[in-house]
GROMACS .gro file of N, CA, C and O in nm:
model
  468
    1MET      N    1  18.664  20.245   9.919
    1MET     CA    2  18.625  20.174  10.039
    1MET      C    3  18.497  20.093  10.015
    1MET      O    4  18.484  19.984  10.066
    2PHE      N    5  18.403  20.150   9.935
    2PHE     CA    6  18.278  20.081   9.904
    2PHE      C    7  18.258  20.076   9.754
    2PHE      O    8  18.297  20.167   9.682
    3GLU      N    9  18.196  19.969   9.707
    3GLU     CA   10  18.161  19.956   9.566
    3GLU      C   11  18.016  19.912   9.554
    3GLU      O   12  17.959  19.857   9.648
    4THR      N   13  17.957  19.935   9.438
    4THR     CA   14  17.816  19.901   9.417
    4THR      C   15  17.794  19.751   9.438
    4THR      O   16  17.870  19.669   9.387
    5PHE      N   17  17.688  19.719   9.511
    5PHE     CA   18  17.652  19.580   9.539
    5PHE      C   19  17.516  19.546   9.478
    5PHE      O   20  17.497  19.442   9.419
    6SER      N   21  17.420  19.638   9.495
    6SER     CA   22  17.284  19.618   9.443
    6SER      C   23  17.221  19.755   9.421
    6SER      O   24  17.287  19.857   9.437
    7ARG      N   25  17.093  19.756   9.388
    7ARG     CA   26  17.024  19.884   9.372
    7ARG      C   27  17.016  19.964   9.501
    7ARG      O   28  17.008  20.085   9.499
    8SER      N   29  17.021  19.896   9.614
    8SER     CA   30  17.003  19.962   9.743
    8SER      C   31  17.129  19.973   9.828
    8SER      O   32  17.130  20.047   9.925
    9TYR      N   33  17.234  19.899   9.792
    9TYR     CA   34  17.350  19.893   9.880
    9TYR      C   35  17.483  19.899   9.805
    9TYR      O   36  17.493  19.854   9.691
   10TYR      N   37  17.582  19.951   9.877
   10TYR     CA   38  17.723  19.937   9.840
   10TYR      C   39  17.778  19.830   9.934
   10TYR      O   40  17.721  19.803  10.039
   11VAL      N   41  17.891  19.770   9.898
   11VAL     CA   42  17.956  19.673   9.986
   11VAL      C   43  18.101  19.716  10.009
   11VAL      O   44  18.165  19.773   9.920
   12GLY      N   45  18.147  19.692  10.129
   12GLY     CA   46  18.285  19.722  10.163
   12GLY      C   47  18.332  19.628  10.272
   12GLY      O   48  18.253  19.550  10.327
   13ARG      N   49  18.458  19.636  10.303
   13ARG     CA   50  18.514  19.551  10.408
   13ARG      C   51  18.575  19.641  10.514
   13ARG      O   52  18.663  19.721  10.485
   14LEU      N   53  18.525  19.629  10.636
   14LEU     CA   54  18.573  19.708  10.748
   14LEU      C   55  18.608  19.615  10.864
   14LEU      O   56  18.554  19.505  10.875
   15PHE      N   57  18.696  19.663  10.949
   15PHE     CA   58  18.728  19.592  11.072
   15PHE      C   59  18.614  19.624  11.168
   15PHE      O   60  18.589  19.740  11.198
   16VAL      N   61  18.539  19.525  11.212
   16VAL     CA   62  18.422  19.545  11.298
   16VAL      C   63  18.457  19.501  11.439
   16VAL      O   64  18.514  19.394  11.459
   17GLU      N   65  18.425  19.587  11.534
   17GLU     CA   66  18.449  19.551  11.674
   17GLU      C   67  18.338  19.605  11.763
   17GLU      O   68  18.277  19.707  11.733
   18PRO      N   69  18.310  19.534  11.872
   18PRO     CA   70  18.207  19.580  11.966
   18PRO      C   71  18.262  19.691  12.054
   18PRO      O   72  18.383  19.701  12.076
   19HIS      N   73  18.172  19.776  12.102
   19HIS     CA   74  18.210  19.874  12.205
   19HIS      C   75  18.092  19.893  12.297
   19HIS      O   76  17.982  19.846  12.271
   20ASP      N   77  18.115  19.963  12.407
   20ASP     CA   78  18.014  19.971  12.512
   20ASP      C   79  17.918  20.089  12.498
   20ASP      O   80  17.828  20.104  12.579
   21GLU      N   81  17.935  20.171  12.396
   21GLU     CA   82  17.843  20.282  12.371
   21GLU      C   83  17.715  20.226  12.308
   21GLU      O   84  17.712  20.114  12.261
   22GLU      N   85  17.610  20.307  12.302
   22GLU     CA   86  17.482  20.263  12.246
   22GLU      C   87  17.463  20.306  12.101
   22GLU      O   88  17.352  20.300  12.050
   23HIS      N   89  17.568  20.350  12.036
   23HIS     CA   90  17.559  20.391  11.896
   23HIS      C   91  17.672  20.329  11.815
   23HIS      O   92  17.774  20.290  11.871
   24ALA      N   93  17.651  20.317  11.686
   24ALA     CA   94  17.754  20.268  11.595
   24ALA      C   95  17.834  20.388  11.546
   24ALA      O   96  17.779  20.497  11.529
   25ALA      N   97  17.963  20.368  11.522
   25ALA     CA   98  18.046  20.480  11.479
   25ALA      C   99  18.164  20.432  11.397
   25ALA      O  100  18.203  20.315  11.402
   26MET      N  101  18.218  20.525  11.320
   26MET     CA  102  18.343  20.505  11.249
   26MET      C  103  18.423  20.634  11.256
   26MET      O  104  18.369  20.737  11.298
   27ARG      N  105  18.547  20.629  11.218
   27ARG     CA  106  18.635  20.745  11.225
   27ARG      C  107  18.572  20.864  11.152
   27ARG      O  108  18.524  20.850  11.039
   28ARG      N  109  18.572  20.981  11.215
   28ARG     CA  110  18.500  21.098  11.164
   28ARG      C  111  18.542  21.139  11.022
   28ARG      O  112  18.458  21.163  10.937
   29ASP      N  113  18.671  21.143  10.992
   29ASP     CA  114  18.713  21.187  10.859
   29ASP      C  115  18.668  21.089  10.751
   29ASP      O  116  18.628  21.128  10.642
   30GLN      N  117  18.669  20.960  10.781
   30GLN     CA  118  18.620  20.861  10.684
   30GLN      C  119  18.469  20.870  10.670
   30GLN      O  120  18.417  20.857  10.559
   31HIS      N  121  18.400  20.894  10.780
   31HIS     CA  122  18.255  20.910  10.778
   31HIS      C  123  18.217  21.026  10.686
   31HIS      O  124  18.128  21.015  10.601
   32GLU      N  125  18.284  21.139  10.701
   32GLU     CA  126  18.256  21.256  10.618
   32GLU      C  127  18.289  21.231  10.472
   32GLU      O  128  18.215  21.272  10.382
   33LEU      N  129  18.398  21.160  10.445
   33LEU     CA  130  18.437  21.129  10.308
   33LEU      C  131  18.332  21.041  10.240
   33LEU      O  132  18.292  21.066  10.126
   34VAL      N  133  18.285  20.938  10.310
   34VAL     CA  134  18.182  20.850  10.254
   34VAL      C  135  18.054  20.929  10.231
   34VAL      O  136  17.989  20.916  10.127
   35ASN      N  137  18.017  21.014  10.327
   35ASN     CA  138  17.899  21.099  10.312
   35ASN      C  139  17.910  21.184  10.185
   35ASN      O  140  17.816  21.194  10.106
   36GLU      N  141  18.026  21.247  10.167
   36GLU     CA  142  18.047  21.334  10.052
   36GLU      C  143  18.045  21.257   9.921
   36GLU      O  144  17.981  21.297   9.825
   37GLN      N  145  18.112  21.143   9.916
   37GLN     CA  146  18.123  21.066   9.792
   37GLN      C  147  17.996  20.992   9.754
   37GLN      O  148  17.963  20.982   9.637
   38LEU      N  149  17.923  20.940   9.853
   38LEU     CA  150  17.812  20.851   9.821
   38LEU      C  151  17.673  20.905   9.853
   38LEU      O  152  17.575  20.857   9.799
   39TYR      N  153  17.663  21.005   9.942
   39TYR     CA  154  17.532  21.057   9.980
   39TYR      C  155  17.506  21.198   9.928
   39TYR      O  156  17.391  21.236   9.911
   40ALA      N  157  17.610  21.276   9.906
   40ALA     CA  158  17.591  21.416   9.865
   40ALA      C  159  17.535  21.421   9.722
   40ALA      O  160  17.570  21.340   9.637
   41THR      N  161  17.450  21.520   9.698
   41THR     CA  162  17.389  21.536   9.566
   41THR      C  163  17.464  21.636   9.479
   41THR      O  164  17.445  21.639   9.359
   42GLY      N  165  17.547  21.720   9.541
   42GLY     CA  166  17.619  21.822   9.466
   42GLY      C  167  17.540  21.951   9.451
   42GLY      O  168  17.584  22.044   9.384
   43ASP      N  169  17.423  21.958   9.514
   43ASP     CA  170  17.339  22.077   9.507
   43ASP      C  171  17.358  22.163   9.631
   43ASP      O  172  17.304  22.135   9.737
   44GLY      N  173  17.441  22.267   9.618
   44GLY     CA  174  17.459  22.361   9.729
   44GLY      C  175  17.539  22.303   9.844
   44GLY      O  176  17.608  22.203   9.831
   45VAL      N  177  17.528  22.367   9.959
   45VAL     CA  178  17.598  22.323  10.079
   45VAL      C  179  17.523  22.206  10.140
   45VAL      O  180  17.403  22.213  10.162
   46GLU      N  181  17.596  22.098  10.168
   46GLU     CA  182  17.533  21.979  10.223
   46GLU      C  183  17.603  21.937  10.351
   46GLU      O  184  17.723  21.953  10.366
   47ARG      N  185  17.527  21.883  10.442
   47ARG     CA  186  17.583  21.832  10.567
   47ARG      C  187  17.659  21.702  10.539
   47ARG      O  188  17.612  21.617  10.466
   48LEU      N  189  17.774  21.689  10.604
   48LEU     CA  190  17.852  21.567  10.590
   48LEU      C  191  17.855  21.486  10.719
   48LEU      O  192  17.927  21.389  10.731
   49ASP      N  193  17.772  21.528  10.816
   49ASP     CA  194  17.768  21.456  10.943
   49ASP      C  195  17.640  21.375  10.961
   49ASP      O  196  17.613  21.322  11.068
   50ASN      N  197  17.559  21.366  10.855
   50ASN     CA  198  17.439  21.282  10.864
   50ASN      C  199  17.481  21.137  10.887
   50ASN      O  200  17.585  21.094  10.838
   51PRO      N  201  17.400  21.061  10.958
   51PRO     CA  202  17.436  20.920  10.981
   51PRO      C  203  17.441  20.843  10.850
   51PRO      O  204  17.360  20.866  10.759
   52LEU      N  205  17.537  20.753  10.841
   52LEU     CA  206  17.539  20.654  10.734
   52LEU      C  207  17.457  20.536  10.784
   52LEU      O  208  17.447  20.515  10.905
   53VAL      N  209  17.400  20.460  10.695
   53VAL     CA  210  17.324  20.343  10.738
   53VAL      C  211  17.397  20.220  10.686
   53VAL      O  212  17.413  20.202  10.566
   54MET      N  213  17.445  20.139  10.780
   54MET     CA  214  17.519  20.018  10.745
   54MET      C  215  17.447  19.895  10.797
   54MET      O  216  17.383  19.899  10.902
   55LYS      N  217  17.462  19.789  10.722
   55LYS     CA  218  17.402  19.662  10.759
   55LYS      C  219  17.513  19.561  10.781
   55LYS      O  220  17.597  19.540  10.693
   56VAL      N  221  17.514  19.502  10.900
   56VAL     CA  222  17.609  19.397  10.933
   56VAL      C  223  17.525  19.275  10.969
   56VAL      O  224  17.440  19.283  11.058
   57ASP      N  225  17.550  19.167  10.899
   57ASP     CA  226  17.466  19.047  10.912
   57ASP      C  227  17.322  19.088  10.882
   57ASP      O  228  17.294  19.135  10.775
   58GLN      N  229  17.232  19.076  10.976
   58GLN     CA  230  17.091  19.109  10.950
   58GLN      C  231  17.044  19.236  11.019
   58GLN      O  232  16.926  19.265  11.020
   59GLN      N  233  17.137  19.314  11.076
   59GLN     CA  234  17.099  19.434  11.150
   59GLN      C  235  17.147  19.561  11.080
   59GLN      O  236  17.259  19.567  11.031
   60HIS      N  237  17.062  19.663  11.080
   60HIS     CA  238  17.098  19.795  11.031
   60HIS      C  239  17.140  19.884  11.148
   60HIS      O  240  17.083  19.874  11.256
   61PHE      N  241  17.238  19.969  11.121
   61PHE     CA  242  17.288  20.062  11.222
   61PHE      C  243  17.301  20.201  11.162
   61PHE      O  244  17.351  20.215  11.050
   62ALA      N  245  17.256  20.303  11.236
   62ALA     CA  246  17.284  20.442  11.199
   62ALA      C  247  17.424  20.471  11.251
   62ALA      O  248  17.449  20.464  11.372
   63VAL      N  249  17.517  20.498  11.160
   63VAL     CA  250  17.658  20.512  11.195
   63VAL      C  251  17.697  20.659  11.196
   63VAL      O  252  17.675  20.731  11.098
   64HIS      N  253  17.756  20.702  11.305
   64HIS     CA  254  17.800  20.841  11.322
   64HIS      C  255  17.951  20.849  11.315
   64HIS      O  256  18.020  20.749  11.336
   65GLY      N  257  18.002  20.967  11.288
   65GLY     CA  258  18.146  20.991  11.288
   65GLY      C  259  18.193  21.021  11.428
   65GLY      O  260  18.123  21.088  11.504
   66GLU      N  261  18.310  20.972  11.462
   66GLU     CA  262  18.363  20.992  11.597
   66GLU      C  263  18.516  21.002  11.590
   66GLU      O  264  18.581  20.928  11.516
   67GLU      N  265  18.569  21.093  11.668
   67GLU     CA  266  18.715  21.108  11.677
   67GLU      C  267  18.776  20.991  11.752
   67GLU      O  268  18.712  20.929  11.836
   68GLY      N  269  18.902  20.962  11.721
   68GLY     CA  270  18.979  20.866  11.798
   68GLY      C  271  18.961  20.720  11.761
   68GLY      O  272  19.018  20.633  11.827
   69LEU      N  273  18.884  20.690  11.657
   69LEU     CA  274  18.869  20.551  11.616
   69LEU      C  275  18.973  20.517  11.510
   69LEU      O  276  19.013  20.604  11.432
   70PRO      N  277  19.015  20.392  11.503
   70PRO     CA  278  19.112  20.352  11.401
   70PRO      C  279  19.053  20.362  11.261
   70PRO      O  280  18.931  20.350  11.241
   71GLU      N  281  19.139  20.379  11.163
   71GLU     CA  282  19.097  20.386  11.023
   71GLU      C  283  19.035  20.254  10.981
   71GLU      O  284  19.074  20.147  11.028
   72ASN      N  285  18.934  20.262  10.894
   72ASN     CA  286  18.865  20.145  10.838
   72ASN      C  287  18.805  20.054  10.944
   72ASN      O  288  18.800  19.932  10.929
   73THR      N  289  18.756  20.114  11.051
   73THR     CA  290  18.696  20.039  11.162
   73THR      C  291  18.553  20.087  11.187
   73THR      O  292  18.526  20.206  11.187
   74LEU      N  293  18.464  19.993  11.208
   74LEU     CA  294  18.326  20.019  11.245
   74LEU      C  295  18.306  19.962  11.384
   74LEU      O  296  18.330  19.843  11.406
   75VAL      N  297  18.265  20.046  11.479
   75VAL     CA  298  18.237  19.997  11.614
   75VAL      C  299  18.085  19.988  11.630
   75VAL      O  300  18.012  20.077  11.589
   76LEU      N  301  18.041  19.877  11.687
   76LEU     CA  302  17.898  19.850  11.703
   76LEU      C  303  17.865  19.830  11.850
   76LEU      O  304  17.947  19.776  11.926
   77PRO      N  305  17.745  19.871  11.891
   77PRO     CA  306  17.706  19.854  12.031
   77PRO      C  307  17.704  19.706  12.071
   77PRO      O  308  17.635  19.625  12.009
   78ARG      N  309  17.781  19.674  12.171
   78ARG     CA  310  17.788  19.536  12.222
   78ARG      C  311  17.648  19.485  12.258
   78ARG      O  312  17.615  19.369  12.236
   79SER      N  313  17.564  19.575  12.311
   79SER     CA  314  17.430  19.537  12.356
   79SER      C  315  17.339  19.493  12.242
   79SER      O  316  17.240  19.427  12.266
   80ARG      N  317  17.372  19.530  12.118
   80ARG     CA  318  17.287  19.493  12.004
   80ARG      C  319  17.343  19.376  11.924
   80ARG      O  320  17.284  19.336  11.823
   81LEU      N  321  17.455  19.321  11.968
   81LEU     CA  322  17.516  19.210  11.895
   81LEU      C  323  17.484  19.077  11.963
   81LEU      O  324  17.493  19.067  12.085
   82PRO      N  325  17.451  18.976  11.884
   82PRO     CA  326  17.432  18.844  11.943
   82PRO      C  327  17.565  18.799  12.007
   82PRO      O  328  17.672  18.830  11.956
   83GLU      N  329  17.556  18.725  12.115
   83GLU     CA  330  17.676  18.683  12.186
   83GLU      C  331  17.774  18.610  12.095
   83GLU      O  332  17.895  18.627  12.105
   84ARG      N  333  17.722  18.530  12.002
   84ARG     CA  334  17.810  18.456  11.911
   84ARG      C  335  17.894  18.551  11.826
   84ARG      O  336  18.006  18.519  11.790
   85HIS      N  337  17.840  18.670  11.796
   85HIS     CA  338  17.917  18.768  11.719
   85HIS      C  339  18.020  18.839  11.806
   85HIS      O  340  18.130  18.866  11.760
   86VAL      N  341  17.983  18.870  11.927
   86VAL     CA  342  18.076  18.938  12.017
   86VAL      C  343  18.200  18.852  12.036
   86VAL      O  344  18.312  18.903  12.036
   87ASP      N  345  18.180  18.721  12.049
   87ASP     CA  346  18.292  18.630  12.070
   87ASP      C  347  18.384  18.622  11.948
   87ASP      O  348  18.501  18.590  11.962
   88SER      N  349  18.332  18.651  11.828
   88SER     CA  350  18.414  18.642  11.707
   88SER      C  351  18.474  18.776  11.665
   88SER      O  352  18.543  18.785  11.564
   89LEU      N  353  18.445  18.883  11.740
   89LEU     CA  354  18.496  19.015  11.705
   89LEU      C  355  18.608  19.053  11.801
   89LEU      O  356  18.613  19.004  11.912
   90PRO      N  357  18.696  19.141  11.765
   90PRO     CA  358  18.704  19.216  11.640
   90PRO      C  359  18.753  19.129  11.525
   90PRO      O  360  18.831  19.037  11.545
   91ALA      N  361  18.705  19.165  11.405
   91ALA     CA  362  18.743  19.091  11.284
   91ALA      C  363  18.704  19.171  11.160
   91ALA      O  364  18.610  19.251  11.165
   92PRO      N  365  18.773  19.150  11.049
   92PRO     CA  366  18.730  19.213  10.924
   92PRO      C  367  18.600  19.148  10.877
   92PRO      O  368  18.585  19.027  10.887
   93ARG      N  369  18.507  19.230  10.830
   93ARG     CA  370  18.376  19.180  10.786
   93ARG      C  371  18.329  19.257  10.664
   93ARG      O  372  18.359  19.375  10.648
   94GLU      N  373  18.248  19.191  10.583
   94GLU     CA  374  18.178  19.262  10.476
   94GLU      C  375  18.065  19.340  10.539
   94GLU      O  376  17.993  19.289  10.625
   95VAL      N  377  18.052  19.465  10.496
   95VAL     CA  378  17.952  19.556  10.550
   95VAL      C  379  17.876  19.614  10.432
   95VAL      O  380  17.936  19.652  10.331
   96LEU      N  381  17.745  19.620  10.443
   96LEU     CA  382  17.663  19.684  10.341
   96LEU      C  383  17.634  19.827  10.385
   96LEU      O  384  17.600  19.851  10.500
   97LEU      N  385  17.649  19.919  10.292
   97LEU     CA  386  17.618  20.060  10.316
   97LEU      C  387  17.498  20.096  10.230
   97LEU      O  388  17.502  20.080  10.107
   98ALA      N  389  17.390  20.137  10.293
   98ALA     CA  390  17.268  20.172  10.219
   98ALA      C  391  17.295  20.293  10.130
   98ALA      O  392  17.358  20.389  10.172
   99LYS      N  393  17.246  20.287  10.007
   99LYS     CA  394  17.254  20.402   9.918
   99LYS      C  395  17.163  20.512   9.973
   99LYS      O  396  17.079  20.487  10.059
  100ALA      N  397  17.181  20.633   9.925
  100ALA     CA  398  17.115  20.751   9.982
  100ALA      C  399  16.964  20.734   9.999
  100ALA      O  400  16.909  20.761  10.107
  101GLU      N  401  16.894  20.691   9.895
  101GLU     CA  402  16.748  20.678   9.904
  101GLU      C  403  16.707  20.573  10.008
  101GLU      O  404  16.620  20.596  10.091
  102LYS      N  405  16.775  20.459  10.007
  102LYS     CA  406  16.747  20.352  10.103
  102LYS      C  407  16.780  20.399  10.245
  102LYS      O  408  16.706  20.372  10.339
  103ALA      N  409  16.890  20.471  10.259
  103ALA     CA  410  16.930  20.523  10.391
  103ALA      C  411  16.822  20.615  10.446
  103ALA      O  412  16.789  20.607  10.565
  104GLY      N  413  16.767  20.700  10.362
  104GLY     CA  414  16.660  20.790  10.405
  104GLY      C  415  16.540  20.713  10.456
  104GLY      O  416  16.481  20.748  10.559
  105GLN      N  417  16.503  20.607  10.386
  105GLN     CA  418  16.391  20.523  10.429
  105GLN      C  419  16.421  20.458  10.563
  105GLN      O  420  16.337  20.458  10.654
  106LEU      N  421  16.540  20.403  10.576
  106LEU     CA  422  16.577  20.334  10.700
  106LEU      C  423  16.590  20.429  10.817
  106LEU      O  424  16.550  20.396  10.929
  107LEU      N  425  16.643  20.548  10.795
  107LEU     CA  426  16.654  20.645  10.903
  107LEU      C  427  16.517  20.686  10.954
  107LEU      O  428  16.497  20.712  11.072
  108GLY      N  429  16.418  20.688  10.864
  108GLY     CA  430  16.280  20.714  10.905
  108GLY      C  431  16.228  20.605  10.996
  108GLY      O  432  16.158  20.631  11.094
  109ILE      N  433  16.266  20.481  10.968
  109ILE     CA  434  16.226  20.369  11.053
  109ILE      C  435  16.298  20.376  11.187
  109ILE      O  436  16.239  20.349  11.291
  110PHE      N  437  16.427  20.416  11.186
  110PHE     CA  438  16.504  20.423  11.311
  110PHE      C  439  16.441  20.520  11.410
  110PHE      O  440  16.460  20.506  11.529
  111SER      N  441  16.368  20.618  11.361
  111SER     CA  442  16.310  20.717  11.452
  111SER      C  443  16.182  20.667  11.519
  111SER      O  444  16.124  20.736  11.600
  112THR      N  445  16.140  20.544  11.486
  112THR     CA  446  16.022  20.485  11.551
  112THR      C  447  16.066  20.404  11.674
  112THR      O  448  16.182  20.371  11.687
  113PRO      N  449  15.974  20.369  11.762
  113PRO     CA  450  16.009  20.295  11.884
  113PRO      C  451  16.081  20.162  11.860
  113PRO      O  452  16.158  20.119  11.940
  114SER      N  453  16.057  20.097  11.747
  114SER     CA  454  16.126  19.969  11.720
  114SER      C  455  16.252  19.991  11.638
  114SER      O  456  16.290  19.908  11.558
  115ALA      N  457  16.317  20.104  11.658
  115ALA     CA  458  16.432  20.146  11.579
  115ALA      C  459  16.542  20.041  11.576
  115ALA      O  460  16.565  19.969  11.670
  116GLY      N  461  16.612  20.041  11.460
  116GLY     CA  462  16.732  19.960  11.445
  116GLY      C  463  16.708  19.816  11.407
  116GLY      O  464  16.798  19.736  11.411
  117ARG      N  465  16.592  19.781  11.366
  117ARG     CA  466  16.565  19.641  11.330
  117ARG      C  467  16.578  19.620  11.182
  117ARG      O  468  16.564  19.696  11.101
   0.00000   0.00000   0.00000
């Protein structure tokens, strides 16, 4: 689903669509698989429900797993998308997935008041 793009990111292609929730999400089983394959270290028992960090256009999103979503689909909060993007979605898009170290840095930023920038 994802391949190496740079030192900090993997790249993949997902069907991106807006939704009315305030969080980004993808299908839970795929979320856990990506967590296991790309974020897990292999040292002991590891959580597979940690947020993935994905970048679409110029915005980063903490992506959670959720039941009931279609396979290979990323849903993004409509409220955080520029209107020009909402009008062009749903559509397949290139998505960057932050590698584990970069994701940790970005998740630290998300916990500040200016989160998600």
